[in-house]
XYZ file of C-alpha atoms in Angstrom:
562
model
C 25.826 8.236 2.198
C 28.884 9.686 3.760
C 27.228 11.965 6.318
C 28.209 12.418 9.958
C 27.782 9.256 11.997
C 26.758 8.960 15.627
C 29.459 7.314 17.716
C 28.569 4.334 19.871
C 24.826 4.891 20.195
C 22.495 1.933 19.986
C 19.816 1.749 17.328
C 16.221 2.118 18.470
C 14.312 -1.159 18.233
C 11.692 -1.581 15.530
C 8.488 -3.573 15.326
C 7.663 -6.178 12.674
C 5.807 -3.747 10.390
C 8.712 -1.320 10.214
C 11.213 -4.075 9.486
C 9.004 -5.460 6.699
C 8.665 -2.010 5.145
C 12.404 -1.416 5.511
C 12.051 1.602 7.804
C 15.285 1.643 9.756
C 15.852 4.293 12.384
C 19.485 5.284 12.895
C 20.847 7.282 15.867
C 21.899 10.823 15.092
C 25.096 12.815 15.758
C 23.085 16.010 16.360
C 22.812 16.574 20.142
C 20.260 18.907 21.768
C 19.558 19.794 25.381
C 16.104 21.092 26.160
C 15.750 24.887 26.026
C 19.472 25.343 25.434
C 19.962 27.461 22.349
C 22.831 26.564 20.055
C 24.063 28.625 17.133
C 26.235 27.278 14.403
C 27.516 24.221 16.189
C 29.852 21.977 14.225
C 29.027 18.282 13.813
C 31.837 17.001 11.636
C 33.823 17.867 8.553
C 34.182 15.560 5.572
C 37.085 16.001 3.188
C 37.112 14.505 -0.281
C 40.283 14.301 -2.327
C 39.046 13.788 -5.889
C 42.355 12.275 -6.966
C 41.665 9.241 -4.730
C 39.200 6.815 -6.347
C 37.267 5.929 -3.158
C 36.774 9.599 -2.247
C 35.698 10.405 -5.777
C 33.186 7.553 -5.668
C 31.659 8.895 -2.439
C 31.402 12.399 -3.861
C 29.840 11.126 -7.101
C 27.282 9.170 -5.077
C 26.431 12.365 -3.176
C 26.048 14.270 -6.452
C 23.819 11.589 -7.938
C 21.570 11.672 -4.890
C 21.243 15.468 -5.139
C 20.359 15.117 -8.792
C 17.619 12.599 -7.960
C 16.335 14.803 -5.092
C 16.998 12.355 -2.267
C 15.607 13.420 1.112
C 16.684 13.302 4.743
C 13.974 12.023 7.082
C 14.646 13.038 10.655
C 12.663 12.194 13.787
C 12.572 14.083 17.087
C 10.460 12.521 19.850
C 8.653 10.359 17.251
C 7.656 13.490 15.283
C 8.985 13.958 11.757
C 11.114 17.081 11.454
C 9.362 19.061 8.744
C 10.462 21.683 6.290
C 7.609 24.131 5.698
C 7.560 26.423 2.707
C 4.980 28.478 0.793
C 3.407 26.980 -2.299
C 1.044 28.681 -4.741
C -2.183 30.424 -3.619
C -0.844 31.300 -0.198
C -0.782 27.822 1.307
C 2.071 26.374 3.332
C 3.250 22.890 2.583
C 5.056 20.961 5.303
C 7.288 18.275 3.888
C 8.265 15.563 6.403
C 11.719 15.391 4.830
C 14.210 17.803 3.309
C 16.560 17.406 0.342
C 20.238 16.520 0.623
C 21.011 19.276 -1.841
C 20.111 20.494 -5.285
C 21.509 21.076 -8.752
C 21.667 23.998 -11.181
C 21.670 22.697 -14.758
C 24.165 23.641 -17.443
C 21.799 26.247 -18.890
C 21.363 27.846 -15.464
C 17.947 26.360 -14.599
C 17.519 25.611 -10.871
C 16.113 22.124 -10.176
C 13.903 21.067 -7.229
C 14.972 22.880 -4.067
C 17.458 25.272 -5.700
C 14.627 27.719 -6.324
C 14.550 28.686 -2.618
C 17.648 30.877 -2.729
C 18.717 33.377 -5.376
C 22.377 32.868 -4.398
C 22.256 29.455 -6.046
C 23.107 30.565 -9.572
C 26.368 28.974 -10.788
C 25.759 26.767 -13.797
C 26.345 22.999 -13.659
C 26.853 23.128 -9.899
C 25.573 21.176 -6.923
C 24.649 22.950 -3.701
C 24.641 20.804 -0.578
C 22.477 21.695 2.423
C 25.182 21.296 5.043
C 23.586 23.541 7.686
C 20.161 23.234 9.314
C 18.305 25.741 11.460
C 16.101 23.620 13.705
C 13.266 25.175 15.654
C 11.592 23.050 18.293
C 8.185 24.089 19.583
C 7.057 22.964 23.024
C 4.313 23.678 25.488
C 4.588 23.634 29.231
C 2.165 21.366 31.043
C 0.449 23.609 33.590
C -1.415 21.363 35.985
C 1.167 18.639 36.541
C 4.823 18.845 37.374
C 5.777 17.068 34.166
C 7.678 19.888 32.557
C 7.294 20.468 28.840
C 6.214 18.489 25.810
C 7.455 18.836 22.245
C 4.642 19.680 19.846
C 6.494 20.357 16.590
C 9.947 20.363 15.075
C 10.660 22.395 11.949
C 13.846 23.167 10.103
C 15.251 25.342 7.345
C 18.002 23.764 5.212
C 20.822 26.199 4.434
C 24.053 25.992 2.534
C 27.248 27.722 3.743
C 30.847 27.444 2.657
C 32.508 27.597 6.058
C 35.859 29.287 5.577
C 37.009 28.114 9.001
C 35.425 24.657 9.631
C 36.753 24.337 13.222
C 35.182 27.621 14.285
C 32.206 28.065 11.932
C 30.295 31.357 11.727
C 27.403 30.286 9.436
C 27.509 33.198 7.056
C 28.820 33.935 3.614
C 28.490 32.176 0.292
C 26.674 28.822 -0.201
C 28.578 25.539 -0.289
C 28.933 24.810 -4.000
C 30.403 21.686 -5.526
C 31.059 22.256 -9.189
C 30.418 19.231 -11.365
C 33.847 19.628 -12.970
C 35.600 20.349 -9.665
C 38.885 18.629 -8.895
C 41.274 18.820 -5.993
C 40.069 18.851 -2.412
C 36.433 19.382 -1.452
C 35.710 20.141 2.211
C 32.148 19.938 3.534
C 31.545 21.071 7.108
C 28.209 20.043 8.626
C 26.712 22.420 11.203
C 23.420 23.115 12.927
C 21.618 25.728 15.005
C 18.766 24.902 17.330
C 16.283 27.193 19.043
C 13.276 26.525 21.274
C 9.979 28.372 21.201
C 6.950 28.010 23.445
C 3.736 27.284 21.543
C 0.665 27.413 23.782
C -1.990 26.797 21.123
C -1.021 23.272 20.014
C -2.067 20.409 22.277
C 0.195 17.400 22.464
C -2.567 15.082 21.239
C -3.070 17.064 18.028
C 0.552 17.739 17.197
C 0.426 15.806 13.919
C -2.331 17.976 12.514
C -0.156 20.631 10.918
C 1.574 18.014 8.734
C -1.671 16.371 7.663
C -3.492 19.656 7.022
C -0.892 20.741 4.499
C -1.685 17.760 2.284
C -4.317 19.039 -0.127
C -6.336 15.894 -0.804
C -9.651 15.865 0.909
C -11.844 17.441 -1.772
C -10.769 14.851 -4.356
C -11.723 12.165 -1.884
C -15.334 13.242 -1.537
C -15.598 13.450 -5.300
C -14.296 9.891 -5.654
C -16.651 8.595 -2.958
C -19.609 10.189 -4.754
C -18.426 8.676 -8.024
C -18.222 5.219 -6.407
C -21.613 5.575 -4.733
C -23.232 6.394 -8.087
C -21.758 3.181 -9.546
C -23.050 1.209 -6.555
C -26.554 2.697 -6.799
C -26.657 1.985 -10.524
C -25.588 -1.626 -9.973
C -27.937 -2.191 -7.042
C -30.779 -0.818 -9.148
C -29.946 -3.186 -11.991
C -29.680 -6.218 -9.712
C -32.919 -5.374 -7.908
C -34.757 -4.762 -11.218
C -33.634 -8.075 -12.672
C -34.390 -10.021 -9.521
C -37.809 -8.456 -9.019
C -38.927 -8.352 -12.641
C -37.799 -11.759 -13.875
C -38.194 -13.751 -10.712
C -41.551 -12.192 -9.924
C -42.786 -12.826 -13.460
C -41.528 -16.409 -13.489
C -42.924 -17.300 -10.093
C -46.279 -15.803 -11.039
C -46.244 -17.882 -14.232
C -45.438 -21.074 -12.348
C -48.221 -20.427 -9.869
C -50.775 -20.022 -12.683
C -49.905 -23.350 -14.279
C -52.234 -26.182 -13.341
C -51.706 -28.774 -16.019
C -48.321 -30.369 -16.523
C -48.209 -29.840 -20.322
C -47.443 -26.138 -19.930
C -44.632 -26.824 -17.508
C -42.573 -28.405 -20.288
C -41.923 -25.070 -21.999
C -39.051 -23.900 -19.859
C -36.747 -21.134 -21.019
C -33.538 -19.298 -20.058
C -32.044 -20.275 -16.758
C -34.822 -22.780 -15.988
C -33.330 -25.099 -18.589
C -30.034 -25.560 -16.754
C -31.447 -26.531 -13.329
C -30.203 -30.083 -13.779
C -26.639 -28.960 -14.437
C -26.203 -25.902 -12.270
C -24.644 -27.802 -9.357
C -22.311 -29.922 -11.470
C -18.889 -29.685 -9.728
C -16.549 -27.265 -11.534
C -13.361 -28.317 -13.280
C -10.323 -27.787 -11.006
C -12.586 -27.670 -7.961
C -9.600 -28.204 -5.674
C -7.904 -24.988 -6.795
C -11.134 -22.983 -6.593
C -11.795 -24.110 -3.022
C -8.209 -23.214 -2.014
C -8.573 -19.742 -3.575
C -11.878 -19.247 -1.767
C -10.294 -20.202 1.553
C -7.350 -17.822 1.137
C -9.658 -15.088 -0.133
C -11.844 -15.362 2.962
C -8.750 -15.054 5.133
C -7.655 -11.881 3.323
C -11.172 -10.410 3.327
C -11.568 -10.719 7.099
C -8.006 -9.479 7.660
C -8.603 -6.369 5.559
C -11.908 -5.649 7.254
C -10.503 -5.895 10.791
C -7.321 -3.947 9.975
C -9.271 -1.094 8.391
C -11.764 -1.111 11.243
C -8.943 -0.677 13.778
C -7.351 1.980 11.581
C -10.662 3.892 11.562
C -10.744 3.850 15.347
C -7.317 5.488 15.265
C -5.160 2.629 16.592
C -2.938 2.594 13.518
C -2.184 6.281 12.956
C 1.038 7.422 11.244
C 2.379 8.353 14.706
C 2.345 4.672 15.527
C 5.061 3.609 13.115
C 4.702 0.233 11.430
C 1.518 -0.580 13.336
C -0.578 -1.096 10.202
C 1.684 -3.744 8.725
C 2.199 -5.496 12.075
C -1.556 -5.628 12.638
C -2.206 -7.023 9.151
C 0.460 -9.747 9.412
C -0.638 -10.882 12.878
C -4.308 -10.968 11.864
C -3.492 -12.885 8.723
C -1.641 -15.497 10.769
C -4.487 -15.827 13.272
C -7.142 -16.165 10.564
C -5.992 -19.586 9.371
C -9.120 -21.220 10.807
C -11.724 -19.509 8.546
C -9.478 -20.231 5.538
C -9.329 -23.952 6.293
C -13.032 -24.097 7.099
C -14.238 -22.353 3.929
C -11.888 -24.323 1.667
C -13.021 -27.612 3.242
C -16.733 -26.784 3.020
C -16.553 -25.892 -0.663
C -14.276 -28.771 -1.548
C -16.668 -31.200 0.128
C -19.656 -29.713 -1.690
C -17.777 -30.102 -4.997
C -17.627 -33.812 -4.162
C -13.885 -33.875 -3.529
C -12.268 -36.769 -1.695
C -8.590 -35.763 -1.276
C -8.996 -33.737 1.887
C -5.316 -33.908 2.909
C -4.187 -32.301 -0.336
C -6.857 -29.656 0.128
C -5.680 -28.666 3.607
C -2.028 -28.608 2.596
C -2.732 -26.474 -0.460
C -4.832 -24.056 1.587
C -2.051 -23.558 4.095
C 0.838 -23.419 1.616
C -0.182 -22.379 -1.893
C -1.016 -18.663 -1.679
C 1.166 -17.850 1.367
C 3.960 -19.819 -0.302
C 3.775 -17.739 -3.494
C 3.801 -14.500 -1.462
C 6.687 -15.674 0.696
C 8.753 -16.870 -2.295
C 8.271 -13.519 -4.039
C 9.131 -11.667 -0.830
C 12.211 -13.825 -0.291
C 13.524 -13.162 -3.824
C 12.970 -9.408 -3.347
C 14.869 -9.648 -0.084
C 17.792 -11.417 -1.763
C 17.996 -8.603 -4.322
C 17.909 -5.950 -1.571
C 20.533 -7.880 0.347
C 22.739 -8.088 -2.728
C 22.415 -4.334 -3.234
C 23.440 -3.792 0.394
C 20.211 -1.931 1.094
C 19.024 -0.978 4.558
C 15.568 -2.224 3.556
C 16.808 -5.813 3.471
C 15.224 -7.913 6.189
C 17.598 -9.508 8.693
C 17.728 -13.280 8.863
C 16.134 -13.312 12.319
C 12.990 -11.611 11.069
C 12.661 -14.078 8.192
C 12.864 -16.947 10.674
C 10.262 -15.219 12.852
C 7.872 -14.867 9.889
C 8.351 -18.518 8.939
C 7.708 -19.514 12.564
C 4.479 -17.474 12.595
C 3.389 -19.175 9.393
C 4.345 -22.785 10.230
C 3.670 -22.838 13.968
C 0.503 -20.731 14.188
C -1.121 -20.279 10.790
C -0.800 -23.868 9.514
C -2.160 -25.607 12.665
C -5.070 -23.141 12.727
C -5.823 -23.951 9.083
C -5.879 -27.656 9.959
C -8.321 -27.014 12.814
C -10.585 -25.025 10.484
C -10.462 -27.757 7.838
C -11.274 -30.429 10.431
C -14.513 -28.661 11.356
C -15.267 -27.933 7.703
C -14.981 -31.609 6.691
C -16.890 -32.802 9.740
C -19.993 -30.827 8.787
C -22.344 -32.273 6.175
C -21.794 -31.061 2.626
C -23.872 -28.104 1.460
C -27.307 -29.440 0.392
C -28.264 -28.589 -3.179
C -31.936 -27.749 -3.795
C -32.020 -29.601 -7.150
C -30.545 -32.902 -8.333
C -27.820 -32.925 -10.950
C -28.630 -34.803 -14.177
C -26.527 -37.785 -15.199
C -25.754 -36.478 -18.677
C -24.309 -32.977 -19.037
C -26.444 -30.674 -21.139
C -25.102 -29.209 -24.363
C -24.313 -25.489 -24.119
C -25.756 -23.516 -27.059
C -23.762 -21.039 -29.167
C -23.055 -17.966 -26.998
C -23.346 -14.345 -28.065
C -20.224 -12.189 -27.736
C -20.929 -10.726 -24.308
C -21.966 -13.963 -22.601
C -18.769 -15.759 -23.658
C -16.431 -16.318 -20.692
C -13.611 -13.916 -21.560
C -15.573 -10.748 -22.510
C -17.818 -11.265 -19.478
C -14.846 -11.568 -17.136
C -13.082 -8.541 -18.676
C -16.242 -6.421 -18.326
C -16.738 -7.517 -14.733
C -13.521 -5.964 -13.474
C -14.175 -2.471 -14.814
C -16.823 -1.319 -12.353
C -15.098 -2.338 -9.090
C -11.883 -0.778 -10.379
C -13.738 2.451 -11.145
C -14.686 2.651 -7.473
C -11.165 2.385 -6.124
C -8.746 3.942 -8.547
C -8.578 7.384 -6.893
C -7.832 5.817 -3.500
C -5.326 3.585 -5.240
C -3.368 6.645 -6.341
C -2.982 7.833 -2.738
C -2.111 4.371 -1.466
C 0.598 3.916 -4.106
C 1.884 7.393 -3.241
C 2.121 6.478 0.407
C 3.995 3.256 -0.378
C 6.395 4.527 -3.032
C 6.636 8.304 -2.526
C 6.842 8.451 1.259
C 3.665 10.412 1.708
C 1.666 9.782 4.806
C -1.603 7.971 4.396
C -4.094 8.789 7.100
C -7.520 8.744 5.406
C -8.611 5.415 6.817
C -12.218 6.546 7.181
C -12.375 7.074 3.424
C -10.561 3.827 2.818
C -13.012 1.884 4.967
C -15.919 3.384 3.024
C -14.267 2.523 -0.283
C -13.610 -1.002 1.005
C -17.321 -1.500 1.781
C -18.278 -0.032 -1.610
C -15.756 -2.316 -3.341
C -17.197 -5.407 -1.647
C -20.750 -4.440 -2.687
C -19.723 -3.576 -6.268
C -17.812 -6.835 -6.751
C -20.780 -8.869 -5.522
C -23.344 -7.016 -7.603
C -21.343 -6.946 -10.832
C -20.785 -10.693 -10.488
C -24.464 -11.408 -9.785
C -25.462 -9.420 -12.883
C -23.011 -11.072 -15.246
C -23.768 -14.545 -13.858
C -27.447 -13.944 -14.398
C -26.839 -13.014 -18.040
C -24.848 -16.114 -18.869
C -27.227 -18.419 -16.995
C -30.028 -16.955 -19.110
C -27.950 -17.906 -22.143
C -27.944 -21.499 -20.805
C -24.245 -21.591 -19.891
C -24.094 -23.328 -16.505
C -20.329 -23.073 -15.765
C -20.748 -20.355 -13.184
C -18.347 -21.193 -10.328
C -15.021 -20.164 -11.850
C -16.618 -17.345 -13.775
C -18.093 -15.821 -10.646
C -14.673 -15.919 -8.984
C -12.801 -14.494 -11.975
C -15.334 -11.813 -12.901
C -14.550 -9.609 -9.938
C -11.077 -11.097 -9.530
C -10.239 -9.486 -12.878
C -10.172 -6.134 -11.039
C -6.661 -7.184 -9.976
C -5.556 -7.172 -13.630
C -6.729 -3.569 -13.952
C -4.873 -2.833 -10.724
C -1.713 -4.259 -12.318
C -2.188 -2.134 -15.458
C -2.676 0.937 -13.273
C 0.478 0.123 -11.271
C 2.467 -0.124 -14.531
C 1.043 3.219 -15.661
C 1.940 4.738 -12.279
C 5.490 3.404 -12.587
C 6.059 5.092 -15.932
C 4.154 8.317 -15.321
C 4.894 9.156 -11.666
C 8.100 7.470 -10.535
C 11.563 8.190 -11.831
C 13.052 4.835 -10.949
C 16.420 4.016 -12.481
C 18.316 0.777 -12.192
C 17.349 -2.839 -12.688
C 17.157 -3.769 -9.015
C 14.693 -0.989 -8.202
C 12.498 -1.908 -11.152
C 12.468 -5.589 -10.178
C 11.618 -4.605 -6.601
C 8.748 -2.360 -7.685
C 7.182 -5.055 -9.823
C 7.926 -7.815 -7.309
C 6.071 -6.023 -4.540
C 3.316 -5.019 -6.980
C 2.794 -8.695 -7.891
C 2.316 -9.549 -4.190
C -0.320 -6.802 -3.919
C -2.011 -7.966 -7.136
C -2.223 -11.582 -5.939
C -3.671 -10.582 -2.566
C -6.125 -8.261 -4.286
C -7.136 -10.992 -6.742
C -7.955 -13.440 -3.958
C -9.734 -10.722 -2.010
C -12.004 -9.523 -4.841
C -12.634 -13.058 -6.132
């Protein structure tokens, strides 16, 4: 965008999480001194001659961004500068960004922010917010000689056509750019700043006014209740089945004295000689289990820290940094789990197993991420990751994560294989004809529904915070939902496994992984629905990026639930 640029100031440094999310902080040409009031100070003037192609291109880009309601995001002292306005039923909404401008359609309908001022009425016209009234609230620290602290920064976007750009007076008609306009367009950017003492806000709670204006919390409790009902229902079912059938069976076995009766086995008793037969593709399953364990522990620890308030929105990029670092350090459990399972499946190729554990899933994620980055780089986007960061991520992966995975695998292979309580028969048993709901596919498809039902309301807020720049701060809720999700996945899988074992189908290993792993497919369907219903994304690159990043999330979620 062709806005005023700051001359010769260095960019603030960013941490790994911010760079990965593409949050780049640029220095600003707006200069304030504390408690010094400024009115209508000029920043710069941009002139566009529409007869020149490069000027016309810049102006068209500006118009397009106003049409799509692009926003400025400004930061003062690590606080977002907010634009607060009244919404329905007397509430104030504080938006941590403000629009570049707005558009009045050809039939005179104001779009987006044009409703704030009745002077915006010319048809088929863009109005650019080229003036801001910034108000900075501070409180003076009484007991120490520290001076004052900023507790809030708010602004009002205004639009003025400055008749004399060198000596602006900030009054008069709004700055309109007609869609059909030709000739010279002059846009002068100005600002006013005032300071106001605010004794009631403490520095520690200065984010509250932004978070309070987000009307979400009542939906959250409703969704938690909804999830808890599902969990109770499932726990009840599992407990009933376990108690009723197992109790009945054990009682029956205890009553039997003679061996003739013991021949009449039924249901899952019939498959005891086949239940520990190694699964097909045992290598892949053990690798998935290793990576899944890594992701499970990472998610748990990250959310736990977030609950304690280490990763608040004030601490930019902390969440992502924490997750990446934890993931790198948790190579050992991944290697260990993969090795233990692979050994118990009777596998011999331990080198292949270790290499796959350290490279398969991270490799897929990295390849996807790298392709996305190439697209961003080709588009010239500021979200593209610099080469140095890519090298740093590769170094983390190869120099820390991989050796740790090898250490974990070493200990996993050194331990004795998991002892099975029953011997496996020489000859595999024939599986009888299955009814519709104990067949693999319907069972797997049914298994994903319940865990997804627990999370889909939270999912909406998480997708909003990733794609619509809304702050996500309800980590307490998220932690609760995470625990509920883990319980639901386990219980749904236990139930469905029990049903198909009763139907004498003993291939349970892959099915138990895929039953709850299928939640990720529902997640993908929901993300596609969200793309079409909530986001107005135009352009091929943006669409590819959305689905590329969604696929990374789906893969991680698949491994995690499985």
